[in-house]
Short mmCIF file of C-alpha atoms in Angstrom, two decimals:
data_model
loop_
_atom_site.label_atom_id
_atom_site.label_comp_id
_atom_site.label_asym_id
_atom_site.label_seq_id
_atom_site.Cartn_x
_atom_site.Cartn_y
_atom_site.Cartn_z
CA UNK A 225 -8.10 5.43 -22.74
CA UNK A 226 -8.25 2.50 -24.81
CA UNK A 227 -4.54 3.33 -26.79
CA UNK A 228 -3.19 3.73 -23.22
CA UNK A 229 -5.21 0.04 -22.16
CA UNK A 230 -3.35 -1.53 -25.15
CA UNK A 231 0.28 -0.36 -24.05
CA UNK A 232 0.04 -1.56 -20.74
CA UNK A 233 -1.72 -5.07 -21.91
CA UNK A 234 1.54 -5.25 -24.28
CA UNK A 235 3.89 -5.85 -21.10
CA UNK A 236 1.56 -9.01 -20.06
CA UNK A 237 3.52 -12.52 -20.67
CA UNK A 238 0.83 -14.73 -22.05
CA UNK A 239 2.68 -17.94 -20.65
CA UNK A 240 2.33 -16.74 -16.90
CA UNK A 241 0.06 -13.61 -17.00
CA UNK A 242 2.41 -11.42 -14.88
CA UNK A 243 3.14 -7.82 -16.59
CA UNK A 244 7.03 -7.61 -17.25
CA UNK A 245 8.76 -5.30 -15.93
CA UNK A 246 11.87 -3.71 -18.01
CA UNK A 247 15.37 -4.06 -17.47
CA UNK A 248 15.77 -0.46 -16.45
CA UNK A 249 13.11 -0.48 -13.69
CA UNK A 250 15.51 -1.10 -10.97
CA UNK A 251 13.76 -0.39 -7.85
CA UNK A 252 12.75 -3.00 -4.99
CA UNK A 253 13.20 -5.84 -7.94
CA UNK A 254 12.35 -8.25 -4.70
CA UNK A 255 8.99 -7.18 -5.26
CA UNK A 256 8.62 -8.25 -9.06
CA UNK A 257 6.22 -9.48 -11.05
CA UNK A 258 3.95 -8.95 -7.91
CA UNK A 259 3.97 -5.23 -7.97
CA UNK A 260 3.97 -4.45 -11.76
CA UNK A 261 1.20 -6.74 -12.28
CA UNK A 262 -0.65 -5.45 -9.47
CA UNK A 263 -0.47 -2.07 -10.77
CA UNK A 264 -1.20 -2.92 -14.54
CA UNK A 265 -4.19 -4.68 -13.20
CA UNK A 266 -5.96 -2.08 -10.91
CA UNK A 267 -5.04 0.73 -13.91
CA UNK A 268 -6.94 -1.69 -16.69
CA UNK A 269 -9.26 -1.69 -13.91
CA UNK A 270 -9.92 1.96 -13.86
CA UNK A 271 -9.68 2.30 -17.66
CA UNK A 272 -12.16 -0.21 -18.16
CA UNK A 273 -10.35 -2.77 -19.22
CA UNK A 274 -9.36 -6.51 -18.45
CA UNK A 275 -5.88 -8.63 -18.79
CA UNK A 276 -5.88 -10.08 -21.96
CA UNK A 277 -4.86 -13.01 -20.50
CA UNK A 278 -5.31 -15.07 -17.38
CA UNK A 279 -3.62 -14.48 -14.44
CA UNK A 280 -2.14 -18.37 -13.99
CA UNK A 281 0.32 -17.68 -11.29
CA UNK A 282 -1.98 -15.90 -9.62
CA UNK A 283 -4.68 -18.29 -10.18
CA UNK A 284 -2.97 -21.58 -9.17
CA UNK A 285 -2.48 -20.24 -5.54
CA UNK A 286 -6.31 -19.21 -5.00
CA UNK A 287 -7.30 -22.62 -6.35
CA UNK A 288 -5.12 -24.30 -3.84
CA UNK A 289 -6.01 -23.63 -0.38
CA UNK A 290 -3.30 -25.49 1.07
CA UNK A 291 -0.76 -22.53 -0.24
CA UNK A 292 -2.49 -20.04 1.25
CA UNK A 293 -1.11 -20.39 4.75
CA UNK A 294 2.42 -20.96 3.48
CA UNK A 295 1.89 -17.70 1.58
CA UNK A 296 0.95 -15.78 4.53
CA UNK A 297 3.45 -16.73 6.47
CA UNK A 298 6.32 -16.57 3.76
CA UNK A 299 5.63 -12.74 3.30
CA UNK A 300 4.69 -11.46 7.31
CA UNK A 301 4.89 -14.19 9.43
CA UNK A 302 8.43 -15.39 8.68
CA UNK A 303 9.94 -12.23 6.74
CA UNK A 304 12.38 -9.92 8.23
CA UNK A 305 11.02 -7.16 5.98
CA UNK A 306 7.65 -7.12 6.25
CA UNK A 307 7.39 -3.94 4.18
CA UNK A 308 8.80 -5.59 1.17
CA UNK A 309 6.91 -8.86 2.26
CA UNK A 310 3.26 -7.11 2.84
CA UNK A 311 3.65 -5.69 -1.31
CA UNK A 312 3.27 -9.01 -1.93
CA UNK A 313 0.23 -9.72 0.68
CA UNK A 314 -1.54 -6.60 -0.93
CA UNK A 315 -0.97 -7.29 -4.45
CA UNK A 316 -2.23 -11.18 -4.41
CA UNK A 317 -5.98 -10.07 -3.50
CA UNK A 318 -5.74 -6.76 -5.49
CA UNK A 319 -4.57 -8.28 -8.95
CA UNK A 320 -7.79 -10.99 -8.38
CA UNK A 321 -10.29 -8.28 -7.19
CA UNK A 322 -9.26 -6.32 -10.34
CA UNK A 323 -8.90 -8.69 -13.04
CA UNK A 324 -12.45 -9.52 -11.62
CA UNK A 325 -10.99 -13.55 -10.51
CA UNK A 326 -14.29 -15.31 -9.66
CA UNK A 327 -11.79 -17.61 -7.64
CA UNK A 328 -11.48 -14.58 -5.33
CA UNK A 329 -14.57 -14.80 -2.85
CA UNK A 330 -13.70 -17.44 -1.22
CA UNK A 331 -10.03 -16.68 -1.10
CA UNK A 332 -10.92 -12.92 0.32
CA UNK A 333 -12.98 -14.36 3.63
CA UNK A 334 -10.17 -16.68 4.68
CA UNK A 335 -7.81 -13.67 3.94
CA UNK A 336 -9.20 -10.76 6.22
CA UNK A 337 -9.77 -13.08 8.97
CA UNK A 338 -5.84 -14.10 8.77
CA UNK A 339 -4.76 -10.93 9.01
CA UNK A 340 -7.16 -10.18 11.87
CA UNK A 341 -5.62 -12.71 13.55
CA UNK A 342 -2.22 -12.47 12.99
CA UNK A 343 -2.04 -8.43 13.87
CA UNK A 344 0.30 -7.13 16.44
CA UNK A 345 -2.17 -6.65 19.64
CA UNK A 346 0.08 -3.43 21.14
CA UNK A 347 0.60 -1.75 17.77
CA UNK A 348 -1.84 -2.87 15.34
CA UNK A 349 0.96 -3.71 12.12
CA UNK A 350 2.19 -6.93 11.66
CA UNK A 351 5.56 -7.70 12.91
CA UNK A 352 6.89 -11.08 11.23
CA UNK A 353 10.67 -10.94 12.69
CA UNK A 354 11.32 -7.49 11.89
CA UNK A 355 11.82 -5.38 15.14
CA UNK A 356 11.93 -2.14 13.34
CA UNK A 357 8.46 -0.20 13.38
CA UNK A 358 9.04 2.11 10.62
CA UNK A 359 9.31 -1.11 8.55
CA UNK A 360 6.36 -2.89 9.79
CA UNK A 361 4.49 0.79 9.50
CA UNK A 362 5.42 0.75 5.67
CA UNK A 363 4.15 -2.99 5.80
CA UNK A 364 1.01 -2.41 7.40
CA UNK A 365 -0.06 1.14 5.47
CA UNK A 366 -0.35 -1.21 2.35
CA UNK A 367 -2.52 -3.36 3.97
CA UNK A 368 -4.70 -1.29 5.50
CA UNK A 369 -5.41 0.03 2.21
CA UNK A 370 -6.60 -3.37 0.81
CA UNK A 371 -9.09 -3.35 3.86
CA UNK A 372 -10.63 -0.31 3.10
CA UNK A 373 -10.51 -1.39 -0.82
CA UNK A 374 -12.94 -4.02 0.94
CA UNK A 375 -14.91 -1.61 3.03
CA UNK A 376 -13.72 -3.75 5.97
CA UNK A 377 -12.09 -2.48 9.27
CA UNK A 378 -9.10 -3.58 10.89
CA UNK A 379 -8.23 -4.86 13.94
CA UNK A 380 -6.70 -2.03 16.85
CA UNK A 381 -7.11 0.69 15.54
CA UNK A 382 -6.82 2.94 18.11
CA UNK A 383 -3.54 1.21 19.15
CA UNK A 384 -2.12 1.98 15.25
CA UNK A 385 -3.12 5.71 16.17
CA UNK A 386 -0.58 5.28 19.21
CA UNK A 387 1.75 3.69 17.89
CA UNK A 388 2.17 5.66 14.12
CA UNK A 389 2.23 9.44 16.39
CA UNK A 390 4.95 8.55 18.22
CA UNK A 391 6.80 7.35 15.49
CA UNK A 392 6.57 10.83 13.78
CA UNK A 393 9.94 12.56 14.27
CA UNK A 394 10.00 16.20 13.16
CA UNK A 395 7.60 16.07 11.19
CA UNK A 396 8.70 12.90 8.89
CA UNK A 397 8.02 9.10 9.82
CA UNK A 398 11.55 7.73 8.30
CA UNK A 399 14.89 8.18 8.12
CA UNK A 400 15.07 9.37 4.08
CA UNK A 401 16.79 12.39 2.97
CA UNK A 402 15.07 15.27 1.43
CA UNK A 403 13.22 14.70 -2.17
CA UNK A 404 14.09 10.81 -1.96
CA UNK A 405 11.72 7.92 -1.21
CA UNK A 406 9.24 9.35 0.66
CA UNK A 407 6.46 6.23 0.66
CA UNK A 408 6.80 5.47 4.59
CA UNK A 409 5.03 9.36 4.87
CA UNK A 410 2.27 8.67 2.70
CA UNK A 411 1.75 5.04 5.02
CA UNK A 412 2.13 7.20 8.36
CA UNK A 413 -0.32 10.13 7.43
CA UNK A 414 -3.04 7.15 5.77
CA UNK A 415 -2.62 4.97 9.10
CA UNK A 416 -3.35 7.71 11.36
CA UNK A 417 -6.31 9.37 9.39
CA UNK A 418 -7.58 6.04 8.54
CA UNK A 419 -7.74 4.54 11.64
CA UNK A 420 -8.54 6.88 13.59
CA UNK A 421 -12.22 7.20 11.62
CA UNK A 422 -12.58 3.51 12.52
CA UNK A 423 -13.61 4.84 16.21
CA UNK A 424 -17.29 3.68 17.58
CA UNK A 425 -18.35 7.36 18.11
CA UNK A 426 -16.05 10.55 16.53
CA UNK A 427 -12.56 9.77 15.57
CA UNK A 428 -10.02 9.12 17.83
CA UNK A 429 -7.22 11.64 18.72
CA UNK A 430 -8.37 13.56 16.16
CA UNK A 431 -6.65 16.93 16.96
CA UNK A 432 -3.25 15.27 17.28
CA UNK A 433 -3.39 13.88 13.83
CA UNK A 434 -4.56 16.76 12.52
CA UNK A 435 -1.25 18.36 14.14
CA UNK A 436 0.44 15.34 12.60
CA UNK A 437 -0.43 16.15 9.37
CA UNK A 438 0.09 20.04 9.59
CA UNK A 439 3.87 18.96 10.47
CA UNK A 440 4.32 17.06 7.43
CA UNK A 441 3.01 19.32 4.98
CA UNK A 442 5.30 22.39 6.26
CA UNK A 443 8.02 20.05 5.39
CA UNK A 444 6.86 18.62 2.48
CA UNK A 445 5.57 21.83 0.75
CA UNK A 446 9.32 23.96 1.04
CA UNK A 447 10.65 20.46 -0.27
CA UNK A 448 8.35 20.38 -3.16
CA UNK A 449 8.76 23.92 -3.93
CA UNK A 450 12.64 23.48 -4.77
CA UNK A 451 12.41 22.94 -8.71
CA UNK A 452 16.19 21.29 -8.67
CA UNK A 453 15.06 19.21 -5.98
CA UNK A 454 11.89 17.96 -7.97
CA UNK A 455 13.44 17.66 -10.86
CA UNK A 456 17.13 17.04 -10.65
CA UNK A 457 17.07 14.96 -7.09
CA UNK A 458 16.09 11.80 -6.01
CA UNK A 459 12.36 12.33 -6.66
CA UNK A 460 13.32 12.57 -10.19
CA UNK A 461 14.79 8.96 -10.89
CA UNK A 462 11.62 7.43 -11.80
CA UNK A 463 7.89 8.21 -11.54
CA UNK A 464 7.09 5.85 -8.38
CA UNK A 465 8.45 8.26 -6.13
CA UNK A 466 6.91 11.30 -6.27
CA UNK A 467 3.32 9.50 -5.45
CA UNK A 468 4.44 9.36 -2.08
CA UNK A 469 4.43 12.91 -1.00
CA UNK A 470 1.40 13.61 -3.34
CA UNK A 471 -0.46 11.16 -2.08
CA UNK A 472 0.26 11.80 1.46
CA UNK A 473 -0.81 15.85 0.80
CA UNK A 474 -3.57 14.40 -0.80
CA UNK A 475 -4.50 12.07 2.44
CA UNK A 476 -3.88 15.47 4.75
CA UNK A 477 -6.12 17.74 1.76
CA UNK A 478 -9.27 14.85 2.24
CA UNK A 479 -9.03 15.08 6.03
CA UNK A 480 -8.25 18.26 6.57
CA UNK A 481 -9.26 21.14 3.68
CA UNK A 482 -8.01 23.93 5.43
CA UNK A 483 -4.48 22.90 5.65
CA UNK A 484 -4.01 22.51 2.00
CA UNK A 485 -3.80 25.73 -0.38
CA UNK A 486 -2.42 25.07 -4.24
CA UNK A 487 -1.88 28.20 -6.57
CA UNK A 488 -1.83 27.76 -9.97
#
């Protein structure tokens, strides 16, 4: 563990503390250094391990408070693609939580009680000016995540239950073709068993996201059973895709045992 610590510290600029990320990483480059640092963080994190060096970019917006707002409102509030926009949201409390910031805590109150007030009423994401709900759900899946991180609940939940089932379509919740980015499932599946555990007394439609998840898997399971598609399409450009159907199967598997079965 510590070899593999050491190779990911390596990619860390010293000047600005963000983790590099190489030429040939081409994918959703918008999103740089926030989501390369993000996930060099957390995995030191897990490891055991710290940074080497401080985060300063990160730093100089939790010491000011008067960026905060503008930062908000610069990913969600004002961005057309709050998907792309909410990465950013996610990853500027999650590289400070796990590079252990002490500037954090007073950052994280102000935070959650933005985003509580700033969430869509009738669908429970956050719309900025993007009309498209598959968007905002791929937005709002990372998000929820950081409030569970937190052990915190989010606002309407039940009304992200409504909203995320009838966005399923035959079984998927976006428009990708077969073996190619499949992230927006693993946000669907995680809204709808997430939030529908966040009900007072026994979760909340329960049996249709059950059925929700049952769906995806029959698709998902022929898809990952093709070895050319695995392994010659487009989950095999880079590693970040395939966590997306894993981690959705994995979501379904936690919920709901009896709808998994793996052979080895």
């Amino acid at each position: 563990k510590d070899a593999w610590a050491d190779v990911i510290k390596s990619f860390q600029n010293k000047s600005t503390g963000w983790f590099e990320a190489q030429a040939w990483e081409v994918q959703n480059p918008e999103q740089w250094p926030w989501h390369p640092t993000h996930a060099a963080a957390e995995t030191l994190a897990l490891l055991g391990h710290s940074p080497r060096y401080r985060m300063l970019a990160v730093d100089s917006i939790l010491q000011n408070q008067s960026q905060w707002e503008a930062f908000m409102d610069k990913y969600l509030v004002d961005s057309a693609n709050v998907w792309s926009g909410s990465q950013q949201v996610q990853c500027l409390l999650g590289i400070a939580r796990s590079a252990d910031d002490p500037l954090m805590f007073k950052f994280y109150k102000w935070y959650f009680s933005w985003l509580d007030n700033h969430a869509n009423k009738s669908t429970g994401y956050w719309s900025g000016k993007s009309k498209d709900l598959i968007n905002q759900l791929g937005g709002a899946g990372r998000i929820y995540h950081v409030y569970s991180c937190f052990e915190r609940a989010w606002p309407y939940s039940k009304e992200v239950v409504d909203t995320t089932l009838r966005l399923q379509v035959n079984g998927t919740f976006g428009k990708e073709a077969p073996g190619h980015v499949s992230g927006i499932n693993l946000d669907g599946v995680y809204s709808l068993i997430a939030s529908s555990r966040l009900a007072d007394v026994e979760p909340y439609r329960w049996s249709e996201v059950r059925a929700a998840c049952k769906s995806w898997l029959a698709i998902v399971s022929e898809q990952l059973s093709d070895p050319a598609l695995v392994l010659q399409g487009g989950w095999a450009q880079n590693s970040h895709l395939l966590h997306g159907p894993l981690g959705a199967i994995a979501q379904c598997a936690f919920a709901f045992p009896e709808l998994v079965r793996t052979l080895r």
